[in-house]
C-alpha cells in the first residue's frame, strides 16, 4: 500500500551573520519501510526527529531530496496536476496536529469538509449536503454544526471536522500528524477511539505520528522509532514499548512513564540534548551511555534482531 524507499530530505540552513556557515539538516536521512493495507503504523520520536517531514514527503507535500515513495505501486514524485489529484489526493489524506491552524477560520464547517471533494470534481448542492451530513455523523458530530465556523467549536469538535474532511474523498490512507496532541486528555481518548472505529469500519491504513508512546499503544500495531532523521527501532508496538532495545527507545520510554507525574518529565539529565551536528556514525552516540569507538563509524543500518524486529545499534546485545 505505502512503500518508502531510501527517502532523504535535507534542508540547507544558513548560520548567523552575513557569512554564516551553511548547516545541513538531514531531517529525513535514508528511511525505508512499508505499510500494508489496513495496517496502522506509528512513527514516534522527540520533536525535531523528522516525523512531519517524513509524512509530508509521503503525500507529496514536500519533494524529497532523494529516494522514492510508492502508493499502490505508483511513484508519488512523478505525479502532477490531475494525475496527482486522482492517484494521490484521492487515496491519501492528512490530519494535522492543531485544528485551530489547519482549518480555515473563515470557512463554515460545510465548506471545510467538501473542499477536497470539490478539488476532485463537481457535485450538486444536494449531493454535497447529503455527503456532509453523512460525514459529520460518521465522526460523531451533529450535522447542524455544518453552518458553524471553527472558532465556534471546541478543540475536539474541530479535530472531528478535520477527520470528516479527510474522509470526504473516501481515501485508503490517513496520515495523522499528532492528531490528538493539542487536545485535553479526556477528549484525546474519544478522538482516538473514533479513529480506531473508523479504521476498522472502512479498512483504512494509518500512519500515525506521535511523540507520545502511550497514545500509540492504542492505535497501532507496528512502531517506528525515529531519531534525527533515522529509524532506530522497528517492531510490534507492545514488544517495543515493553522491551525496548535501542538506547534511544529506552530513553523515550523512561522519560514518558515516570511513576510520579509531578517529577520532571522529559530527558534524564545524563543523556543531554540531540545534536544535529553529528552527521557521521551513530547520531545518538553523543547521548548514549553505551557508546564505544566503533559507533563513530556505524552507518545506522537496521539490524534484524528477531522476526519483525529491527534496531540500528551495533551494541544491541550488550544493551538489552
Ligand atoms: P518532527 O515532526 O519530528 O518534530 P520535523 O520533521 O518537523 O520534525 O523537523 C525535522 C528537522 O527538520 C528539524 O530540525 C527542523 O528544524 C527541520 N526542518 C523541518 N522543516 C524545515 C524547513 N522547511 N526548512 C528547514 N528546516 C526544516
Ligand atoms: Mg512534527
mmCIF file of C-alpha atoms and ligand atoms in Angstrom:
data_model
loop_
_atom_site.group_PDB
_atom_site.id
_atom_site.type_symbol
_atom_site.label_atom_id
_atom_site.label_comp_id
_atom_site.label_asym_id
_atom_site.label_seq_id
_atom_site.Cartn_x
_atom_site.Cartn_y
_atom_site.Cartn_z
ATOM 1 C CA UNK A 1 0.000 0.000 0.000
ATOM 2 C CA UNK A 2 2.674 2.535 1.074
ATOM 3 C CA UNK A 3 6.299 1.937 0.347
ATOM 4 C CA UNK A 4 9.075 4.318 1.307
ATOM 5 C CA UNK A 5 12.471 3.587 -0.172
ATOM 6 C CA UNK A 6 15.742 5.256 0.865
ATOM 7 C CA UNK A 7 13.948 8.524 1.439
ATOM 8 C CA UNK A 8 16.049 11.579 2.226
ATOM 9 C CA UNK A 9 15.065 15.159 2.832
ATOM 10 C CA UNK A 10 17.865 17.576 3.587
ATOM 11 C CA UNK A 11 17.462 21.262 4.326
ATOM 12 C CA UNK A 12 20.284 23.756 3.978
ATOM 13 C CA UNK A 13 20.175 26.432 6.619
ATOM 14 C CA UNK A 14 22.445 29.441 6.874
ATOM 15 C CA UNK A 15 24.014 30.108 10.245
ATOM 16 C CA UNK A 16 24.130 33.509 11.897
ATOM 17 C CA UNK A 17 25.739 36.528 10.250
ATOM 18 C CA UNK A 18 26.332 37.562 6.670
ATOM 19 C CA UNK A 19 28.860 34.825 6.012
ATOM 20 C CA UNK A 20 27.226 32.385 8.366
ATOM 21 C CA UNK A 21 28.281 28.837 7.706
ATOM 22 C CA UNK A 22 25.796 26.665 5.872
ATOM 23 C CA UNK A 23 24.295 23.993 8.038
ATOM 24 C CA UNK A 24 22.900 20.839 6.523
ATOM 25 C CA UNK A 25 19.899 19.444 8.393
ATOM 26 C CA UNK A 26 19.212 15.856 7.470
ATOM 27 C CA UNK A 27 15.556 15.936 8.512
ATOM 28 C CA UNK A 28 14.909 12.533 6.929
ATOM 29 C CA UNK A 29 18.036 10.519 6.357
ATOM 30 C CA UNK A 30 17.688 7.337 4.339
ATOM 31 C CA UNK A 31 14.433 5.942 5.626
ATOM 32 C CA UNK A 32 12.789 2.785 4.237
ATOM 33 C CA UNK A 33 9.656 0.990 5.375
ATOM 34 C CA UNK A 34 6.373 -0.279 4.052
ATOM 35 C CA UNK A 35 2.824 -0.348 5.326
ATOM 36 C CA UNK A 36 0.307 -2.883 4.100
ATOM 37 C CA UNK A 37 -3.399 -2.358 3.568
ATOM 38 C CA UNK A 38 -5.440 -1.896 6.745
ATOM 39 C CA UNK A 39 -2.345 -1.700 8.927
ATOM 40 C CA UNK A 40 -1.658 1.082 11.392
ATOM 41 C CA UNK A 41 1.950 2.087 11.813
ATOM 42 C CA UNK A 42 3.092 4.613 14.389
ATOM 43 C CA UNK A 43 6.083 6.876 13.986
ATOM 44 C CA UNK A 44 7.418 8.150 17.289
ATOM 45 C CA UNK A 45 10.316 10.305 18.366
ATOM 46 C CA UNK A 46 11.050 13.602 20.052
ATOM 47 C CA UNK A 47 10.277 16.917 18.423
ATOM 48 C CA UNK A 48 12.693 17.562 15.555
ATOM 49 C CA UNK A 49 13.265 13.909 14.690
ATOM 50 C CA UNK A 50 11.804 14.359 11.196
ATOM 51 C CA UNK A 51 8.372 12.778 11.640
ATOM 52 C CA UNK A 52 6.376 15.573 9.993
ATOM 53 C CA UNK A 53 8.850 15.941 7.158
ATOM 54 C CA UNK A 54 8.650 12.217 6.507
ATOM 55 C CA UNK A 55 4.881 12.053 6.234
ATOM 56 C CA UNK A 56 4.745 15.228 4.168
ATOM 57 C CA UNK A 57 7.035 13.502 1.687
ATOM 58 C CA UNK A 58 4.613 10.570 1.561
ATOM 59 C CA UNK A 59 1.738 12.605 0.175
ATOM 60 C CA UNK A 60 3.983 14.778 -1.953
ATOM 61 C CA UNK A 61 3.551 17.986 0.073
ATOM 62 C CA UNK A 62 7.340 18.083 0.283
ATOM 63 C CA UNK A 63 9.638 16.975 -2.511
ATOM 64 C CA UNK A 64 12.279 14.595 -1.188
ATOM 65 C CA UNK A 65 15.981 15.218 -1.788
ATOM 66 C CA UNK A 66 16.253 11.621 -2.969
ATOM 67 C CA UNK A 67 14.538 8.275 -2.616
ATOM 68 C CA UNK A 68 11.062 7.190 -3.556
ATOM 69 C CA UNK A 69 7.560 6.873 -2.205
ATOM 70 C CA UNK A 70 5.145 4.436 -3.831
ATOM 71 C CA UNK A 71 1.399 4.340 -3.242
ATOM 72 C CA UNK A 72 -0.171 1.206 -4.640
ATOM 73 C CA UNK A 73 2.895 0.859 -6.818
ATOM 74 C CA UNK A 74 2.655 4.457 -8.125
ATOM 75 C CA UNK A 75 5.638 6.761 -7.717
ATOM 76 C CA UNK A 76 4.350 9.873 -5.947
ATOM 77 C CA UNK A 77 7.110 12.272 -7.006
ATOM 78 C CA UNK A 78 6.405 11.912 -10.710
ATOM 79 C CA UNK A 79 2.729 12.867 -10.496
ATOM 80 C CA UNK A 80 1.393 16.361 -11.089
ATOM 81 C CA UNK A 81 -1.925 18.173 -11.603
ATOM 82 C CA UNK A 82 -4.858 15.969 -12.489
ATOM 83 C CA UNK A 83 -2.881 12.789 -12.138
ATOM 84 C CA UNK A 84 -1.732 13.815 -8.664
ATOM 85 C CA UNK A 85 -5.295 14.564 -7.595
ATOM 86 C CA UNK A 86 -6.556 11.242 -8.866
ATOM 87 C CA UNK A 87 -3.728 8.998 -7.801
ATOM 88 C CA UNK A 88 -2.557 10.635 -4.581
ATOM 89 C CA UNK A 89 -5.062 13.136 -3.179
ATOM 90 C CA UNK A 90 -7.917 10.705 -3.582
ATOM 91 C CA UNK A 91 -6.053 7.934 -1.776
ATOM 92 C CA UNK A 92 -4.138 9.766 0.912
ATOM 93 C CA UNK A 93 -5.456 12.412 3.227
ATOM 94 C CA UNK A 94 -3.835 14.113 6.160
ATOM 95 C CA UNK A 95 -4.967 15.226 9.614
ATOM 96 C CA UNK A 96 -2.780 17.790 11.334
ATOM 97 C CA UNK A 97 -1.971 18.400 14.966
ATOM 98 C CA UNK A 98 -3.703 21.665 15.605
ATOM 99 C CA UNK A 99 -7.149 22.151 14.068
ATOM 100 C CA UNK A 100 -7.161 25.832 15.028
ATOM 101 C CA UNK A 101 -4.439 26.399 12.444
ATOM 102 C CA UNK A 102 -5.226 23.611 9.955
ATOM 103 C CA UNK A 103 -8.890 24.570 9.466
ATOM 104 C CA UNK A 104 -9.600 27.819 7.634
ATOM 105 C CA UNK A 105 -11.314 30.040 10.261
ATOM 106 C CA UNK A 106 -13.190 31.984 7.590
ATOM 107 C CA UNK A 107 -14.941 28.939 6.142
ATOM 108 C CA UNK A 108 -18.003 27.238 7.540
ATOM 109 C CA UNK A 109 -17.715 23.590 8.549
ATOM 110 C CA UNK A 110 -19.695 22.659 5.428
ATOM 111 C CA UNK A 111 -17.183 24.289 3.084
ATOM 112 C CA UNK A 112 -14.211 22.925 5.002
ATOM 113 C CA UNK A 113 -15.498 19.374 4.725
ATOM 114 C CA UNK A 114 -16.324 19.482 1.000
ATOM 115 C CA UNK A 115 -13.158 21.266 -0.111
ATOM 116 C CA UNK A 116 -11.187 18.089 -1.002
ATOM 117 C CA UNK A 117 -14.229 16.711 -2.838
ATOM 118 C CA UNK A 118 -14.621 19.847 -4.952
ATOM 119 C CA UNK A 119 -10.933 19.725 -5.805
ATOM 120 C CA UNK A 120 -11.647 16.326 -7.364
ATOM 121 C CA UNK A 121 -14.631 17.420 -9.462
ATOM 122 C CA UNK A 122 -18.136 18.840 -9.453
ATOM 123 C CA UNK A 123 -21.077 17.703 -7.344
ATOM 124 C CA UNK A 124 -24.599 19.038 -6.998
ATOM 125 C CA UNK A 125 -25.658 21.103 -3.959
ATOM 126 C CA UNK A 126 -27.948 18.354 -2.687
ATOM 127 C CA UNK A 127 -25.300 15.661 -3.143
ATOM 128 C CA UNK A 128 -22.862 17.788 -1.175
ATOM 129 C CA UNK A 129 -25.402 18.330 1.557
ATOM 130 C CA UNK A 130 -26.026 14.598 1.920
ATOM 131 C CA UNK A 131 -22.310 13.945 1.904
ATOM 132 C CA UNK A 132 -21.631 16.472 4.685
ATOM 133 C CA UNK A 133 -24.470 15.143 6.848
ATOM 134 C CA UNK A 134 -23.203 11.624 6.380
ATOM 135 C CA UNK A 135 -19.588 12.548 7.154
ATOM 136 C CA UNK A 136 -20.462 14.551 10.254
ATOM 137 C CA UNK A 137 -22.471 11.629 11.553
ATOM 138 C CA UNK A 138 -19.591 9.272 10.874
ATOM 139 C CA UNK A 139 -17.312 11.382 13.071
ATOM 140 C CA UNK A 140 -19.919 11.759 15.796
ATOM 141 C CA UNK A 141 -20.953 15.358 15.169
ATOM 142 C CA UNK A 142 -24.417 16.845 14.870
ATOM 143 C CA UNK A 143 -25.000 17.744 11.181
ATOM 144 C CA UNK A 144 -26.407 21.044 12.471
ATOM 145 C CA UNK A 145 -22.820 22.124 13.060
ATOM 146 C CA UNK A 146 -22.205 22.389 9.313
ATOM 147 C CA UNK A 147 -23.218 26.042 9.332
ATOM 148 C CA UNK A 148 -20.807 26.958 12.126
ATOM 149 C CA UNK A 149 -17.288 28.341 11.938
ATOM 150 C CA UNK A 150 -14.313 26.516 13.517
ATOM 151 C CA UNK A 151 -13.996 29.294 16.120
ATOM 152 C CA UNK A 152 -17.415 28.357 17.492
ATOM 153 C CA UNK A 153 -16.414 24.736 18.112
ATOM 154 C CA UNK A 154 -14.337 23.027 20.804
ATOM 155 C CA UNK A 155 -10.911 21.596 20.027
ATOM 156 C CA UNK A 156 -12.268 18.051 19.938
ATOM 157 C CA UNK A 157 -15.116 19.039 17.608
ATOM 158 C CA UNK A 158 -12.655 20.822 15.308
ATOM 159 C CA UNK A 159 -10.480 17.725 15.115
ATOM 160 C CA UNK A 160 -13.578 15.675 14.230
ATOM 161 C CA UNK A 161 -14.279 18.164 11.436
ATOM 162 C CA UNK A 162 -10.709 17.703 10.206
ATOM 163 C CA UNK A 163 -11.258 13.931 10.192
ATOM 164 C CA UNK A 164 -14.573 14.298 8.326
ATOM 165 C CA UNK A 165 -12.817 16.454 5.761
ATOM 166 C CA UNK A 166 -10.072 13.864 5.352
ATOM 167 C CA UNK A 167 -12.654 11.108 4.860
ATOM 168 C CA UNK A 168 -14.659 13.096 2.302
ATOM 169 C CA UNK A 169 -12.881 11.639 -0.721
ATOM 170 C CA UNK A 170 -13.016 8.051 0.566
ATOM 171 C CA UNK A 171 -9.265 7.742 0.999
ATOM 172 C CA UNK A 172 -7.493 4.471 1.700
ATOM 173 C CA UNK A 173 -4.727 6.000 3.773
ATOM 174 C CA UNK A 174 -4.768 8.597 6.536
ATOM 175 C CA UNK A 175 -1.590 10.370 7.550
ATOM 176 C CA UNK A 176 -2.175 11.554 11.093
ATOM 177 C CA UNK A 177 0.364 14.067 12.372
ATOM 178 C CA UNK A 178 -0.014 14.185 16.159
ATOM 179 C CA UNK A 179 -3.802 14.371 15.733
ATOM 180 C CA UNK A 180 -4.572 14.379 19.445
ATOM 181 C CA UNK A 181 -1.586 16.237 20.889
ATOM 182 C CA UNK A 182 -3.389 19.564 21.133
ATOM 183 C CA UNK A 183 -6.426 18.100 22.921
ATOM 184 C CA UNK A 184 -7.254 17.601 26.603
ATOM 185 C CA UNK A 185 -6.602 14.078 27.834
ATOM 186 C CA UNK A 186 -10.278 13.085 28.087
ATOM 187 C CA UNK A 187 -11.035 14.423 24.593
ATOM 188 C CA UNK A 188 -7.895 12.711 23.309
ATOM 189 C CA UNK A 189 -9.258 9.326 24.323
ATOM 190 C CA UNK A 190 -12.539 9.952 22.498
ATOM 191 C CA UNK A 191 -10.848 11.034 19.287
ATOM 192 C CA UNK A 192 -8.525 8.017 19.430
ATOM 193 C CA UNK A 193 -11.496 5.737 19.858
ATOM 194 C CA UNK A 194 -13.185 7.365 16.865
ATOM 195 C CA UNK A 195 -10.038 6.855 14.773
ATOM 196 C CA UNK A 196 -9.926 3.193 15.768
ATOM 197 C CA UNK A 197 -13.576 2.665 14.869
ATOM 198 C CA UNK A 198 -13.201 4.398 11.521
ATOM 199 C CA UNK A 199 -10.134 2.370 10.632
ATOM 200 C CA UNK A 200 -11.907 -0.923 11.185
ATOM 201 C CA UNK A 201 -15.162 0.164 9.587
ATOM 202 C CA UNK A 202 -13.569 1.426 6.394
ATOM 203 C CA UNK A 203 -10.436 -0.723 6.339
ATOM 204 C CA UNK A 204 -8.208 2.368 6.425
ATOM 205 C CA UNK A 205 -4.450 2.338 6.564
ATOM 206 C CA UNK A 206 -2.920 4.692 9.129
ATOM 207 C CA UNK A 207 0.455 6.272 9.509
ATOM 208 C CA UNK A 208 0.168 7.782 12.931
ATOM 209 C CA UNK A 209 2.787 10.247 14.100
ATOM 210 C CA UNK A 210 3.141 10.924 17.793
ATOM 211 C CA UNK A 211 5.668 11.815 20.437
ATOM 212 C CA UNK A 212 3.503 10.003 22.972
ATOM 213 C CA UNK A 213 4.063 6.269 23.271
ATOM 214 C CA UNK A 214 1.030 5.844 25.489
ATOM 215 C CA UNK A 215 -1.216 7.077 22.675
ATOM 216 C CA UNK A 216 0.448 4.861 20.121
ATOM 217 C CA UNK A 217 -0.221 1.676 22.058
ATOM 218 C CA UNK A 218 -3.938 2.164 21.466
ATOM 219 C CA UNK A 219 -3.919 2.882 17.754
ATOM 220 C CA UNK A 220 -1.126 0.987 16.048
ATOM 221 C CA UNK A 221 0.274 -2.493 15.609
ATOM 222 C CA UNK A 222 3.734 -1.556 14.447
ATOM 223 C CA UNK A 223 6.009 1.186 15.641
ATOM 224 C CA UNK A 224 8.907 3.013 14.017
ATOM 225 C CA UNK A 225 11.117 4.991 16.368
ATOM 226 C CA UNK A 226 12.873 7.944 14.745
ATOM 227 C CA UNK A 227 15.862 9.881 15.939
ATOM 228 C CA UNK A 228 17.304 12.802 13.954
ATOM 229 C CA UNK A 229 16.007 11.577 10.634
ATOM 230 C CA UNK A 230 16.889 7.902 11.134
ATOM 231 C CA UNK A 231 14.726 4.954 12.074
ATOM 232 C CA UNK A 232 16.398 3.454 15.122
ATOM 233 C CA UNK A 233 13.938 0.737 16.050
ATOM 234 C CA UNK A 234 11.071 -1.142 14.390
ATOM 235 C CA UNK A 235 8.741 -3.727 15.862
ATOM 236 C CA UNK A 236 5.298 -4.646 17.112
ATOM 237 C CA UNK A 237 4.026 -1.892 19.422
ATOM 238 C CA UNK A 238 3.692 -3.944 22.605
ATOM 239 C CA UNK A 239 7.102 -5.538 22.244
ATOM 240 C CA UNK A 240 8.889 -2.274 21.572
ATOM 241 C CA UNK A 241 7.231 -0.495 24.491
ATOM 242 C CA UNK A 242 7.581 -3.384 26.937
ATOM 243 C CA UNK A 243 11.066 -4.499 25.884
ATOM 244 C CA UNK A 244 12.794 -1.657 24.067
ATOM 245 C CA UNK A 245 16.223 -2.483 22.679
ATOM 246 C CA UNK A 246 17.721 0.699 21.283
ATOM 247 C CA UNK A 247 19.142 3.010 23.981
ATOM 248 C CA UNK A 248 17.143 5.857 22.461
ATOM 249 C CA UNK A 249 13.868 3.953 22.684
ATOM 250 C CA UNK A 250 14.693 3.127 26.294
ATOM 251 C CA UNK A 251 15.279 6.802 26.958
ATOM 252 C CA UNK A 252 11.973 7.757 25.336
ATOM 253 C CA UNK A 253 10.099 5.212 27.401
ATOM 254 C CA UNK A 254 11.857 6.059 30.665
ATOM 255 C CA UNK A 255 11.044 9.715 30.210
ATOM 256 C CA UNK A 256 7.432 9.018 29.370
ATOM 257 C CA UNK A 257 6.292 6.596 32.012
ATOM 258 C CA UNK A 258 7.516 8.195 35.195
ATOM 259 C CA UNK A 259 5.957 6.814 38.391
ATOM 260 C CA UNK A 260 5.280 10.240 39.863
ATOM 261 C CA UNK A 261 3.674 12.623 37.376
ATOM 262 C CA UNK A 262 4.934 15.592 39.389
ATOM 263 C CA UNK A 263 8.505 14.617 38.695
ATOM 264 C CA UNK A 264 10.316 16.343 35.872
ATOM 265 C CA UNK A 265 9.026 14.553 32.752
ATOM 266 C CA UNK A 266 11.431 14.642 29.837
ATOM 267 C CA UNK A 267 15.041 13.614 29.380
ATOM 268 C CA UNK A 268 17.024 12.320 32.296
ATOM 269 C CA UNK A 269 19.874 14.835 32.596
ATOM 270 C CA UNK A 270 22.619 12.268 31.995
ATOM 271 C CA UNK A 271 21.511 11.952 28.384
ATOM 272 C CA UNK A 272 21.891 15.538 27.159
ATOM 273 C CA UNK A 273 20.304 17.035 24.055
ATOM 274 C CA UNK A 274 20.058 15.772 20.499
ATOM 275 C CA UNK A 275 22.897 17.059 18.388
ATOM 276 C CA UNK A 276 22.228 17.843 14.742
ATOM 277 C CA UNK A 277 25.954 18.451 14.293
ATOM 278 C CA UNK A 278 26.648 14.724 14.407
ATOM 279 C CA UNK A 279 26.412 13.582 10.827
ATOM 280 C CA UNK A 280 28.863 10.686 10.746
ATOM 281 C CA UNK A 281 28.387 7.465 12.607
ATOM 282 C CA UNK A 282 25.590 6.821 15.065
ATOM 283 C CA UNK A 283 23.738 10.082 15.628
ATOM 284 C CA UNK A 284 22.745 9.050 19.116
ATOM 285 C CA UNK A 285 26.255 8.357 20.327
ATOM 286 C CA UNK A 286 26.784 11.752 21.984
ATOM 287 C CA UNK A 287 23.880 10.987 24.331
ATOM 288 C CA UNK A 288 24.357 7.264 24.628
ATOM 289 C CA UNK A 289 25.751 5.724 27.811
ATOM 290 C CA UNK A 290 26.791 2.605 25.863
ATOM 291 C CA UNK A 291 28.706 4.216 23.014
ATOM 292 C CA UNK A 292 32.125 2.927 22.036
ATOM 293 C CA UNK A 293 34.690 3.902 19.398
ATOM 294 C CA UNK A 294 33.020 1.769 16.688
ATOM 295 C CA UNK A 295 29.824 3.818 16.995
ATOM 296 C CA UNK A 296 31.645 6.690 15.245
ATOM 297 C CA UNK A 297 31.752 4.618 12.061
ATOM 298 C CA UNK A 298 28.377 2.897 12.186
ATOM 299 C CA UNK A 299 26.062 3.988 9.372
ATOM 300 C CA UNK A 300 22.914 3.166 11.389
ATOM 301 C CA UNK A 301 21.621 0.471 9.079
ATOM 302 C CA UNK A 302 18.865 -1.534 10.728
ATOM 303 C CA UNK A 303 19.946 -4.910 12.087
ATOM 304 C CA UNK A 304 17.451 -7.753 12.284
ATOM 305 C CA UNK A 305 17.150 -8.862 15.884
ATOM 306 C CA UNK A 306 14.223 -11.266 15.588
ATOM 307 C CA UNK A 307 11.110 -11.747 13.468
ATOM 308 C CA UNK A 308 9.642 -8.276 12.794
ATOM 309 C CA UNK A 309 12.187 -6.543 14.979
ATOM 310 C CA UNK A 310 14.957 -4.303 13.756
ATOM 311 C CA UNK A 311 17.289 -1.971 15.563
ATOM 312 C CA UNK A 312 20.093 0.351 14.491
ATOM 313 C CA UNK A 313 22.575 -0.243 17.268
ATOM 314 C CA UNK A 314 25.743 -2.288 16.997
ATOM 315 C CA UNK A 315 25.687 -2.765 20.752
ATOM 316 C CA UNK A 316 22.153 -4.106 20.950
ATOM 317 C CA UNK A 317 23.227 -7.379 22.545
ATOM 318 C CA UNK A 318 25.129 -5.626 25.313
ATOM 319 C CA UNK A 319 22.394 -3.060 25.824
ATOM 320 C CA UNK A 320 19.385 -5.346 26.062
HETATM 321 P P1 LIG B 1 9.169 16.462 13.949
HETATM 322 O O1 LIG B 1 7.884 16.472 13.207
HETATM 323 O O2 LIG B 1 9.637 15.102 14.327
HETATM 324 O O3 LIG B 1 9.151 17.376 15.131
HETATM 325 P P2 LIG B 1 10.207 17.901 11.662
HETATM 326 O O4 LIG B 1 10.032 16.996 10.504
HETATM 327 O O5 LIG B 1 9.236 18.983 11.843
HETATM 328 O O6 LIG B 1 10.309 17.012 12.976
HETATM 329 O O7 LIG B 1 11.658 18.554 11.588
HETATM 330 C C1 LIG B 1 12.855 17.792 11.434
HETATM 331 C C2 LIG B 1 14.039 18.724 11.276
HETATM 332 O O8 LIG B 1 13.963 19.385 10.021
HETATM 333 C C3 LIG B 1 14.113 19.820 12.333
HETATM 334 O O9 LIG B 1 15.478 20.021 12.648
HETATM 335 C C4 LIG B 1 13.546 21.017 11.619
HETATM 336 O O10 LIG B 1 14.080 22.207 12.144
HETATM 337 C C5 LIG B 1 13.977 20.790 10.190
HETATM 338 N N1 LIG B 1 13.038 21.353 9.214
HETATM 339 C C6 LIG B 1 11.751 20.970 9.007
HETATM 340 N N2 LIG B 1 11.181 21.674 8.021
HETATM 341 C C7 LIG B 1 12.130 22.551 7.585
HETATM 342 C C8 LIG B 1 12.182 23.567 6.566
HETATM 343 N N3 LIG B 1 11.125 23.811 5.798
HETATM 344 N N4 LIG B 1 13.333 24.245 6.411
HETATM 345 C C9 LIG B 1 14.408 23.980 7.168
HETATM 346 N N5 LIG B 1 14.440 23.040 8.133
HETATM 347 C C10 LIG B 1 13.332 22.335 8.349
HETATM 348 MG MG1 LIG B 2 6.047 17.340 13.710
#
